[in-house]
Amino acid sequence: MQTRYPIYIPSHGRYESMLTPPLFKKHGVPFYLVVDETQWDKYCQAGYEEHLLKLPFLNNGTSFPPRVFITEHSRANGDKRHWQIDDNIRSFKYFNGKARVPTDSGLALRIVENFCDRWLNVGVYGPNYNCFNIPGTVKKPYRKNTHIYSCMCMLNSLPFTWRGPWNEDVDLCLQTLAHKYCTIACNFMGAEKMATMTVKGGNSDAYQNLDSRAYGSRTLQQRWPGIVELKNKYGRPHFHIKNNWQMFKDIPLVKDPDYEPESFKLKQVTIG
């Protein structure tokens, strides 16, 4: 199933190990695979030539410059929103509070779009991590005004963009909330993402540099004093959002009075 908004997947050095693009190809979901010129031929040989979008610069080992380019590309195309999705997502699973059910990837994202587009002031939304959807513990279908992870649908009219060098998704969500837009993490749909540094390639080499990661945490804290705290974890400074994002809980969702949601008839099938 095709999504309402274009999908972009930034990637580097994972032409043999990425997970999200093969998943989307299997389910017939259109997407851009964004790489620099040093990676172009390798990703073509891996069978993704028709999906490739070339960066106008070389990837320097951090992910935020490609994310800025992607947002500018989508804005130039006149899109209302766009998806930016990490390349190491294995599957999507619908969560009904009792079980996590594997779901067609295009349908999963379309259901998230259909749910979240009913509000006018949502700056960023997306599925929650599948690992957070523990049967019997999650009582609400979504969480408002919190961090959106790795699979993010961004409103293109937001008056800001991505900032690095690290933790750019956290910073984007904080910018969104500081401008009085909402964010929505959908508990009813989970993204099964591989743990950081467990998939070969990407930014793994740069991310293993503890000094660089500590600098990223300190930069985030300096940008957001009183909101981001630094705590020592795993032998280095690590950021923590004060009061678990609760300082933003009173930003209200504003309904679109003209919005007409789609209806989906979900059918569970046995595979294999």
PDB file of C-alpha atoms in Angstrom:
ATOM      1  CA  MET A   1       0.000   0.000   0.000  1.00  0.00           C
ATOM      2  CA  GLN A   2       1.230   3.491  -0.826  1.00  0.00           C
ATOM      3  CA  THR A   3       1.556   6.033   1.949  1.00  0.00           C
ATOM      4  CA  ARG A   4       0.067   9.527   1.794  1.00  0.00           C
ATOM      5  CA  TYR A   5       3.462  11.141   2.157  1.00  0.00           C
ATOM      6  CA  PRO A   6       6.817  10.319   0.532  1.00  0.00           C
ATOM      7  CA  ILE A   7       9.257   8.090   2.368  1.00  0.00           C
ATOM      8  CA  TYR A   8      12.975   8.852   2.563  1.00  0.00           C
ATOM      9  CA  ILE A   9      15.551   6.429   3.943  1.00  0.00           C
ATOM     10  CA  PRO A  10      19.059   7.854   4.491  1.00  0.00           C
ATOM     11  CA  SER A  11      21.695   5.134   4.269  1.00  0.00           C
ATOM     12  CA  HIS A  12      25.460   4.737   4.146  1.00  0.00           C
ATOM     13  CA  GLY A  13      27.568   1.599   3.875  1.00  0.00           C
ATOM     14  CA  ARG A  14      24.626  -0.759   4.344  1.00  0.00           C
ATOM     15  CA  TYR A  15      23.948  -1.882   0.790  1.00  0.00           C
ATOM     16  CA  GLU A  16      24.325  -5.493   2.002  1.00  0.00           C
ATOM     17  CA  SER A  17      22.860  -5.232   5.513  1.00  0.00           C
ATOM     18  CA  MET A  18      19.994  -2.706   5.505  1.00  0.00           C
ATOM     19  CA  LEU A  19      16.567  -3.983   6.504  1.00  0.00           C
ATOM     20  CA  THR A  20      13.961  -1.296   5.784  1.00  0.00           C
ATOM     21  CA  PRO A  21      14.395  -1.033   1.987  1.00  0.00           C
ATOM     22  CA  PRO A  22      14.022  -4.810   1.403  1.00  0.00           C
ATOM     23  CA  LEU A  23      10.911  -4.755   3.606  1.00  0.00           C
ATOM     24  CA  PHE A  24       9.360  -1.925   1.572  1.00  0.00           C
ATOM     25  CA  LYS A  25      10.304  -3.588  -1.737  1.00  0.00           C
ATOM     26  CA  LYS A  26       8.646  -6.797  -0.581  1.00  0.00           C
ATOM     27  CA  HIS A  27       5.423  -4.938   0.256  1.00  0.00           C
ATOM     28  CA  GLY A  28       5.446  -2.677  -2.813  1.00  0.00           C
ATOM     29  CA  VAL A  29       5.919   0.566  -0.851  1.00  0.00           C
ATOM     30  CA  PRO A  30       7.499   3.465  -2.823  1.00  0.00           C
ATOM     31  CA  PHE A  31      10.509   5.143  -1.200  1.00  0.00           C
ATOM     32  CA  TYR A  32      13.637   7.191  -1.797  1.00  0.00           C
ATOM     33  CA  LEU A  33      16.945   5.666  -0.698  1.00  0.00           C
ATOM     34  CA  VAL A  34      19.279   8.606  -0.037  1.00  0.00           C
ATOM     35  CA  VAL A  35      23.043   8.036  -0.481  1.00  0.00           C
ATOM     36  CA  ASP A  36      26.122  10.008  -1.485  1.00  0.00           C
ATOM     37  CA  GLU A  37      28.104   9.514  -4.692  1.00  0.00           C
ATOM     38  CA  THR A  38      30.666   7.196  -3.056  1.00  0.00           C
ATOM     39  CA  GLN A  39      27.859   4.742  -2.313  1.00  0.00           C
ATOM     40  CA  TRP A  40      25.820   5.097  -5.506  1.00  0.00           C
ATOM     41  CA  ASP A  41      27.274   2.210  -7.524  1.00  0.00           C
ATOM     42  CA  LYS A  42      27.187  -0.182  -4.569  1.00  0.00           C
ATOM     43  CA  TYR A  43      23.505   0.468  -3.899  1.00  0.00           C
ATOM     44  CA  CYS A  44      22.764   0.168  -7.632  1.00  0.00           C
ATOM     45  CA  GLN A  45      24.461  -3.226  -7.698  1.00  0.00           C
ATOM     46  CA  ALA A  46      22.355  -4.229  -4.700  1.00  0.00           C
ATOM     47  CA  GLY A  47      19.237  -3.645  -6.814  1.00  0.00           C
ATOM     48  CA  TYR A  48      18.018  -0.234  -5.631  1.00  0.00           C
ATOM     49  CA  GLU A  49      18.818   2.009  -8.606  1.00  0.00           C
ATOM     50  CA  GLU A  50      15.191   3.037  -9.206  1.00  0.00           C
ATOM     51  CA  HIS A  51      14.870   4.174  -5.587  1.00  0.00           C
ATOM     52  CA  LEU A  52      18.132   6.130  -5.267  1.00  0.00           C
ATOM     53  CA  LEU A  53      18.362   9.852  -4.557  1.00  0.00           C
ATOM     54  CA  LYS A  54      21.885  11.289  -4.546  1.00  0.00           C
ATOM     55  CA  LEU A  55      23.098  13.687  -1.881  1.00  0.00           C
ATOM     56  CA  PRO A  56      24.784  16.826  -3.301  1.00  0.00           C
ATOM     57  CA  PHE A  57      27.617  16.373  -0.776  1.00  0.00           C
ATOM     58  CA  LEU A  58      29.607  13.542   0.817  1.00  0.00           C
ATOM     59  CA  ASN A  59      28.280  11.927   3.966  1.00  0.00           C
ATOM     60  CA  ASN A  60      30.616  12.984   6.767  1.00  0.00           C
ATOM     61  CA  GLY A  61      29.673  10.225   9.202  1.00  0.00           C
ATOM     62  CA  THR A  62      26.788  11.969  10.948  1.00  0.00           C
ATOM     63  CA  SER A  63      23.162  11.692   9.954  1.00  0.00           C
ATOM     64  CA  PHE A  64      21.804  15.218  10.327  1.00  0.00           C
ATOM     65  CA  PRO A  65      23.161  16.795   7.060  1.00  0.00           C
ATOM     66  CA  PRO A  66      21.354  14.161   4.927  1.00  0.00           C
ATOM     67  CA  ARG A  67      18.210  14.759   7.004  1.00  0.00           C
ATOM     68  CA  VAL A  68      18.363  18.493   6.281  1.00  0.00           C
ATOM     69  CA  PHE A  69      18.733  17.753   2.547  1.00  0.00           C
ATOM     70  CA  ILE A  70      15.788  15.345   2.636  1.00  0.00           C
ATOM     71  CA  THR A  71      13.507  17.903   4.291  1.00  0.00           C
ATOM     72  CA  GLU A  72      14.516  20.556   1.760  1.00  0.00           C
ATOM     73  CA  HIS A  73      13.894  18.097  -1.099  1.00  0.00           C
ATOM     74  CA  SER A  74      10.407  17.276   0.141  1.00  0.00           C
ATOM     75  CA  ARG A  75       9.566  20.935   0.757  1.00  0.00           C
ATOM     76  CA  ALA A  76      10.713  21.811  -2.778  1.00  0.00           C
ATOM     77  CA  ASN A  77       8.376  19.120  -4.117  1.00  0.00           C
ATOM     78  CA  GLY A  78       5.431  20.785  -2.376  1.00  0.00           C
ATOM     79  CA  ASP A  79       4.708  17.896  -0.005  1.00  0.00           C
ATOM     80  CA  LYS A  80       2.677  18.595   3.122  1.00  0.00           C
ATOM     81  CA  ARG A  81       4.688  16.065   5.128  1.00  0.00           C
ATOM     82  CA  HIS A  82       7.370  13.486   4.585  1.00  0.00           C
ATOM     83  CA  TRP A  83       8.660  10.376   6.332  1.00  0.00           C
ATOM     84  CA  GLN A  84      12.275   9.919   7.392  1.00  0.00           C
ATOM     85  CA  ILE A  85      12.874   6.313   8.348  1.00  0.00           C
ATOM     86  CA  ASP A  86      16.043   4.581   9.524  1.00  0.00           C
ATOM     87  CA  ASP A  87      17.385   1.775   7.332  1.00  0.00           C
ATOM     88  CA  ASN A  88      17.499  -0.852  10.098  1.00  0.00           C
ATOM     89  CA  ILE A  89      13.808  -1.501  10.772  1.00  0.00           C
ATOM     90  CA  ARG A  90      12.947  -5.175  10.445  1.00  0.00           C
ATOM     91  CA  SER A  91       9.137  -5.056  10.646  1.00  0.00           C
ATOM     92  CA  PHE A  92       6.035  -3.213  11.793  1.00  0.00           C
ATOM     93  CA  LYS A  93       3.557  -4.735  14.229  1.00  0.00           C
ATOM     94  CA  TYR A  94       0.016  -3.717  15.097  1.00  0.00           C
ATOM     95  CA  PHE A  95      -0.499  -3.714  18.872  1.00  0.00           C
ATOM     96  CA  ASN A  96      -3.929  -4.201  20.423  1.00  0.00           C
ATOM     97  CA  GLY A  97      -2.748  -4.213  24.031  1.00  0.00           C
ATOM     98  CA  LYS A  98      -2.567  -8.002  24.145  1.00  0.00           C
ATOM     99  CA  ALA A  99      -0.489  -9.048  21.152  1.00  0.00           C
ATOM    100  CA  ARG A 100       1.922  -7.620  18.593  1.00  0.00           C
ATOM    101  CA  VAL A 101       0.764  -8.653  15.110  1.00  0.00           C
ATOM    102  CA  PRO A 102       3.098  -8.388  12.063  1.00  0.00           C
ATOM    103  CA  THR A 103       1.598  -5.904   9.609  1.00  0.00           C
ATOM    104  CA  ASP A 104       2.238  -4.972   5.972  1.00  0.00           C
ATOM    105  CA  SER A 105       4.647  -2.036   6.160  1.00  0.00           C
ATOM    106  CA  GLY A 106       2.733   0.264   3.814  1.00  0.00           C
ATOM    107  CA  LEU A 107      -0.523  -0.424   5.614  1.00  0.00           C
ATOM    108  CA  ALA A 108       1.149   0.174   8.988  1.00  0.00           C
ATOM    109  CA  LEU A 109       2.342   3.648   8.000  1.00  0.00           C
ATOM    110  CA  ARG A 110      -0.941   4.484   6.266  1.00  0.00           C
ATOM    111  CA  ILE A 111      -2.868   3.632   9.452  1.00  0.00           C
ATOM    112  CA  VAL A 112      -0.559   5.906  11.456  1.00  0.00           C
ATOM    113  CA  GLU A 113      -1.094   8.717   8.924  1.00  0.00           C
ATOM    114  CA  ASN A 114      -4.844   8.194   8.973  1.00  0.00           C
ATOM    115  CA  PHE A 115      -4.940   8.422  12.762  1.00  0.00           C
ATOM    116  CA  CYS A 116      -2.620  11.398  13.256  1.00  0.00           C
ATOM    117  CA  ASP A 117      -3.809  13.591  10.392  1.00  0.00           C
ATOM    118  CA  ARG A 118      -7.063  14.272  12.259  1.00  0.00           C
ATOM    119  CA  TRP A 119      -5.229  17.010  14.167  1.00  0.00           C
ATOM    120  CA  LEU A 120      -4.030  20.297  12.699  1.00  0.00           C
ATOM    121  CA  ASN A 121      -1.071  20.997  14.966  1.00  0.00           C
ATOM    122  CA  VAL A 122       0.952  17.775  15.010  1.00  0.00           C
ATOM    123  CA  GLY A 123       4.496  18.568  13.918  1.00  0.00           C
ATOM    124  CA  VAL A 124       5.990  15.077  14.119  1.00  0.00           C
ATOM    125  CA  TYR A 125       4.390  11.661  14.508  1.00  0.00           C
ATOM    126  CA  GLY A 126       5.263   8.025  14.030  1.00  0.00           C
ATOM    127  CA  PRO A 127       5.010   4.497  15.428  1.00  0.00           C
ATOM    128  CA  ASN A 128       6.547   3.798  18.795  1.00  0.00           C
ATOM    129  CA  TYR A 129       9.311   1.231  19.183  1.00  0.00           C
ATOM    130  CA  ASN A 130       7.901  -2.272  19.211  1.00  0.00           C
ATOM    131  CA  CYS A 131       9.904  -3.117  22.351  1.00  0.00           C
ATOM    132  CA  PHE A 132       7.909  -0.534  24.336  1.00  0.00           C
ATOM    133  CA  ASN A 133       4.595  -2.175  23.458  1.00  0.00           C
ATOM    134  CA  ILE A 134       4.558  -4.780  26.203  1.00  0.00           C
ATOM    135  CA  PRO A 135       1.306  -6.786  26.358  1.00  0.00           C
ATOM    136  CA  GLY A 136      -0.762  -5.893  29.398  1.00  0.00           C
ATOM    137  CA  THR A 137       1.166  -2.714  30.255  1.00  0.00           C
ATOM    138  CA  VAL A 138       0.326  -0.111  27.596  1.00  0.00           C
ATOM    139  CA  LYS A 139      -3.151   1.289  28.226  1.00  0.00           C
ATOM    140  CA  LYS A 140      -3.373   4.165  25.734  1.00  0.00           C
ATOM    141  CA  PRO A 141      -3.207   3.916  21.925  1.00  0.00           C
ATOM    142  CA  TYR A 142      -0.795   6.854  21.692  1.00  0.00           C
ATOM    143  CA  ARG A 143       1.420   9.141  23.762  1.00  0.00           C
ATOM    144  CA  LYS A 144       1.309  12.890  23.179  1.00  0.00           C
ATOM    145  CA  ASN A 145       4.230  15.332  23.266  1.00  0.00           C
ATOM    146  CA  THR A 146       7.149  12.984  23.619  1.00  0.00           C
ATOM    147  CA  HIS A 147      10.117  11.629  21.661  1.00  0.00           C
ATOM    148  CA  ILE A 148       9.436  10.050  18.251  1.00  0.00           C
ATOM    149  CA  TYR A 149      12.033   7.448  17.306  1.00  0.00           C
ATOM    150  CA  SER A 150      13.641   6.451  13.997  1.00  0.00           C
ATOM    151  CA  CYS A 151      10.412   6.478  11.943  1.00  0.00           C
ATOM    152  CA  MET A 152       9.194  10.068  11.824  1.00  0.00           C
ATOM    153  CA  CYS A 153       6.583  11.854   9.712  1.00  0.00           C
ATOM    154  CA  MET A 154       7.420  15.565   9.749  1.00  0.00           C
ATOM    155  CA  LEU A 155       5.218  18.541   8.879  1.00  0.00           C
ATOM    156  CA  ASN A 156       7.038  20.460   6.142  1.00  0.00           C
ATOM    157  CA  SER A 157       5.733  23.870   7.217  1.00  0.00           C
ATOM    158  CA  LEU A 158       7.582  23.715  10.548  1.00  0.00           C
ATOM    159  CA  PRO A 159       9.751  26.870  10.820  1.00  0.00           C
ATOM    160  CA  PHE A 160      12.985  25.005  11.615  1.00  0.00           C
ATOM    161  CA  THR A 161      14.987  21.978  10.536  1.00  0.00           C
ATOM    162  CA  TRP A 162      17.358  19.299  11.826  1.00  0.00           C
ATOM    163  CA  ARG A 163      20.431  20.118  13.919  1.00  0.00           C
ATOM    164  CA  GLY A 164      23.356  17.901  14.880  1.00  0.00           C
ATOM    165  CA  PRO A 165      25.878  16.534  15.419  1.00  0.00           C
ATOM    166  CA  TRP A 166      24.009  13.746  17.250  1.00  0.00           C
ATOM    167  CA  ASN A 167      20.582  13.195  18.826  1.00  0.00           C
ATOM    168  CA  GLU A 168      18.971  15.148  15.997  1.00  0.00           C
ATOM    169  CA  ASP A 169      15.650  13.333  16.434  1.00  0.00           C
ATOM    170  CA  VAL A 170      15.455  14.431  20.085  1.00  0.00           C
ATOM    171  CA  ASP A 171      16.340  18.003  19.134  1.00  0.00           C
ATOM    172  CA  LEU A 172      13.724  18.043  16.359  1.00  0.00           C
ATOM    173  CA  CYS A 173      11.015  16.904  18.779  1.00  0.00           C
ATOM    174  CA  LEU A 174      12.099  19.523  21.324  1.00  0.00           C
ATOM    175  CA  GLN A 175      12.015  22.238  18.651  1.00  0.00           C
ATOM    176  CA  THR A 176       8.545  21.073  17.646  1.00  0.00           C
ATOM    177  CA  LEU A 177       7.220  21.267  21.191  1.00  0.00           C
ATOM    178  CA  ALA A 178       8.970  24.575  21.913  1.00  0.00           C
ATOM    179  CA  HIS A 179       7.035  26.045  18.962  1.00  0.00           C
ATOM    180  CA  LYS A 180       3.773  24.735  20.519  1.00  0.00           C
ATOM    181  CA  TYR A 181       3.213  21.961  18.008  1.00  0.00           C
ATOM    182  CA  CYS A 182       2.442  18.464  19.267  1.00  0.00           C
ATOM    183  CA  THR A 183       4.159  15.146  18.694  1.00  0.00           C
ATOM    184  CA  ILE A 184       2.436  11.754  18.718  1.00  0.00           C
ATOM    185  CA  ALA A 185       4.035   8.359  19.365  1.00  0.00           C
ATOM    186  CA  CYS A 186       1.567   5.696  18.252  1.00  0.00           C
ATOM    187  CA  ASN A 187       1.528   2.757  20.651  1.00  0.00           C
ATOM    188  CA  PHE A 188      -0.948   0.886  18.465  1.00  0.00           C
ATOM    189  CA  MET A 189       1.752   0.422  15.812  1.00  0.00           C
ATOM    190  CA  GLY A 190       5.292  -0.602  16.637  1.00  0.00           C
ATOM    191  CA  ALA A 191       8.488  -0.406  14.594  1.00  0.00           C
ATOM    192  CA  GLU A 192      10.886  -3.289  15.208  1.00  0.00           C
ATOM    193  CA  LYS A 193      14.229  -1.513  14.940  1.00  0.00           C
ATOM    194  CA  MET A 194      17.557  -3.201  15.420  1.00  0.00           C
ATOM    195  CA  ALA A 195      19.592  -1.905  18.350  1.00  0.00           C
ATOM    196  CA  THR A 196      22.138   0.835  17.671  1.00  0.00           C
ATOM    197  CA  MET A 197      25.482  -0.457  16.313  1.00  0.00           C
ATOM    198  CA  THR A 198      24.169  -4.014  15.752  1.00  0.00           C
ATOM    199  CA  VAL A 199      23.860  -3.594  11.963  1.00  0.00           C
ATOM    200  CA  LYS A 200      27.093  -3.226   9.989  1.00  0.00           C
ATOM    201  CA  GLY A 201      27.667   0.146   8.295  1.00  0.00           C
ATOM    202  CA  GLY A 202      25.763   3.378   8.750  1.00  0.00           C
ATOM    203  CA  ASN A 203      27.242   5.704  11.363  1.00  0.00           C
ATOM    204  CA  SER A 204      28.471   2.858  13.571  1.00  0.00           C
ATOM    205  CA  ASP A 205      32.169   3.776  13.351  1.00  0.00           C
ATOM    206  CA  ALA A 206      31.559   7.417  14.256  1.00  0.00           C
ATOM    207  CA  TYR A 207      29.017   6.480  16.908  1.00  0.00           C
ATOM    208  CA  GLN A 208      31.524   4.215  18.652  1.00  0.00           C
ATOM    209  CA  ASN A 209      33.626   7.303  19.400  1.00  0.00           C
ATOM    210  CA  LEU A 210      32.660   7.989  23.016  1.00  0.00           C
ATOM    211  CA  ASP A 211      34.093  11.524  22.901  1.00  0.00           C
ATOM    212  CA  SER A 212      31.921  12.353  19.918  1.00  0.00           C
ATOM    213  CA  ARG A 213      28.801  10.947  21.573  1.00  0.00           C
ATOM    214  CA  ALA A 214      29.550  12.783  24.821  1.00  0.00           C
ATOM    215  CA  TYR A 215      29.960  16.001  22.822  1.00  0.00           C
ATOM    216  CA  GLY A 216      26.577  15.365  21.200  1.00  0.00           C
ATOM    217  CA  SER A 217      24.912  14.970  24.595  1.00  0.00           C
ATOM    218  CA  ARG A 218      26.564  18.120  25.929  1.00  0.00           C
ATOM    219  CA  THR A 219      25.505  20.066  22.827  1.00  0.00           C
ATOM    220  CA  LEU A 220      21.914  18.966  23.352  1.00  0.00           C
ATOM    221  CA  GLN A 221      22.029  20.025  26.999  1.00  0.00           C
ATOM    222  CA  GLN A 222      23.498  23.421  26.111  1.00  0.00           C
ATOM    223  CA  ARG A 223      20.714  24.023  23.589  1.00  0.00           C
ATOM    224  CA  TRP A 224      18.012  22.993  26.043  1.00  0.00           C
ATOM    225  CA  PRO A 225      19.106  24.065  29.556  1.00  0.00           C
ATOM    226  CA  GLY A 226      16.529  23.224  32.190  1.00  0.00           C
ATOM    227  CA  ILE A 227      15.001  20.572  29.894  1.00  0.00           C
ATOM    228  CA  VAL A 228      17.921  18.287  29.060  1.00  0.00           C
ATOM    229  CA  GLU A 229      20.000  16.947  31.928  1.00  0.00           C
ATOM    230  CA  LEU A 230      23.282  15.061  31.751  1.00  0.00           C
ATOM    231  CA  LYS A 231      23.724  11.839  33.676  1.00  0.00           C
ATOM    232  CA  ASN A 232      26.657   9.467  33.710  1.00  0.00           C
ATOM    233  CA  LYS A 233      25.689   6.221  31.970  1.00  0.00           C
ATOM    234  CA  TYR A 234      27.954   3.547  30.537  1.00  0.00           C
ATOM    235  CA  GLY A 235      31.017   5.607  31.467  1.00  0.00           C
ATOM    236  CA  ARG A 236      30.052   8.781  29.594  1.00  0.00           C
ATOM    237  CA  PRO A 237      27.659  11.741  29.862  1.00  0.00           C
ATOM    238  CA  HIS A 238      24.230  10.778  28.550  1.00  0.00           C
ATOM    239  CA  PHE A 239      21.260  13.068  28.029  1.00  0.00           C
ATOM    240  CA  HIS A 240      17.992  12.730  29.918  1.00  0.00           C
ATOM    241  CA  ILE A 241      14.794  14.726  29.349  1.00  0.00           C
ATOM    242  CA  LYS A 242      13.729  16.207  32.669  1.00  0.00           C
ATOM    243  CA  ASN A 243      10.503  14.735  34.120  1.00  0.00           C
ATOM    244  CA  ASN A 244      10.181  12.397  31.144  1.00  0.00           C
ATOM    245  CA  TRP A 245       8.838  15.119  28.789  1.00  0.00           C
ATOM    246  CA  GLN A 246       6.042  16.085  31.198  1.00  0.00           C
ATOM    247  CA  MET A 247       6.742  19.837  30.899  1.00  0.00           C
ATOM    248  CA  PHE A 248       5.060  19.653  27.460  1.00  0.00           C
ATOM    249  CA  LYS A 249       1.946  17.701  28.479  1.00  0.00           C
ATOM    250  CA  ASP A 250      -0.376  20.737  28.416  1.00  0.00           C
ATOM    251  CA  ILE A 251       0.137  21.575  24.721  1.00  0.00           C
ATOM    252  CA  PRO A 252      -3.293  20.581  23.339  1.00  0.00           C
ATOM    253  CA  LEU A 253      -4.152  18.720  20.163  1.00  0.00           C
ATOM    254  CA  VAL A 254      -6.323  20.766  17.783  1.00  0.00           C
ATOM    255  CA  LYS A 255      -8.814  18.755  15.729  1.00  0.00           C
ATOM    256  CA  ASP A 256      -9.371  19.377  12.038  1.00  0.00           C
ATOM    257  CA  PRO A 257     -13.162  19.845  11.744  1.00  0.00           C
ATOM    258  CA  ASP A 258     -13.101  18.889   8.066  1.00  0.00           C
ATOM    259  CA  TYR A 259     -11.035  15.717   8.403  1.00  0.00           C
ATOM    260  CA  GLU A 260     -12.621  12.478   7.207  1.00  0.00           C
ATOM    261  CA  PRO A 261     -10.585   9.413   8.233  1.00  0.00           C
ATOM    262  CA  GLU A 262     -10.303   6.368   6.023  1.00  0.00           C
ATOM    263  CA  SER A 263     -11.811   3.055   7.072  1.00  0.00           C
ATOM    264  CA  PHE A 264      -9.651  -0.053   7.038  1.00  0.00           C
ATOM    265  CA  LYS A 265     -10.792  -3.644   7.189  1.00  0.00           C
ATOM    266  CA  LEU A 266      -7.875  -5.572   8.651  1.00  0.00           C
ATOM    267  CA  LYS A 267      -7.564  -9.251   7.874  1.00  0.00           C
ATOM    268  CA  GLN A 268      -5.263 -11.545   9.790  1.00  0.00           C
ATOM    269  CA  VAL A 269      -3.603 -14.257   7.712  1.00  0.00           C
ATOM    270  CA  THR A 270      -1.242 -17.120   8.468  1.00  0.00           C
ATOM    271  CA  ILE A 271       2.022 -17.093   6.528  1.00  0.00           C
ATOM    272  CA  GLY A 272       4.071 -20.209   5.983  1.00  0.00           C
TER     273      GLY A 272
END
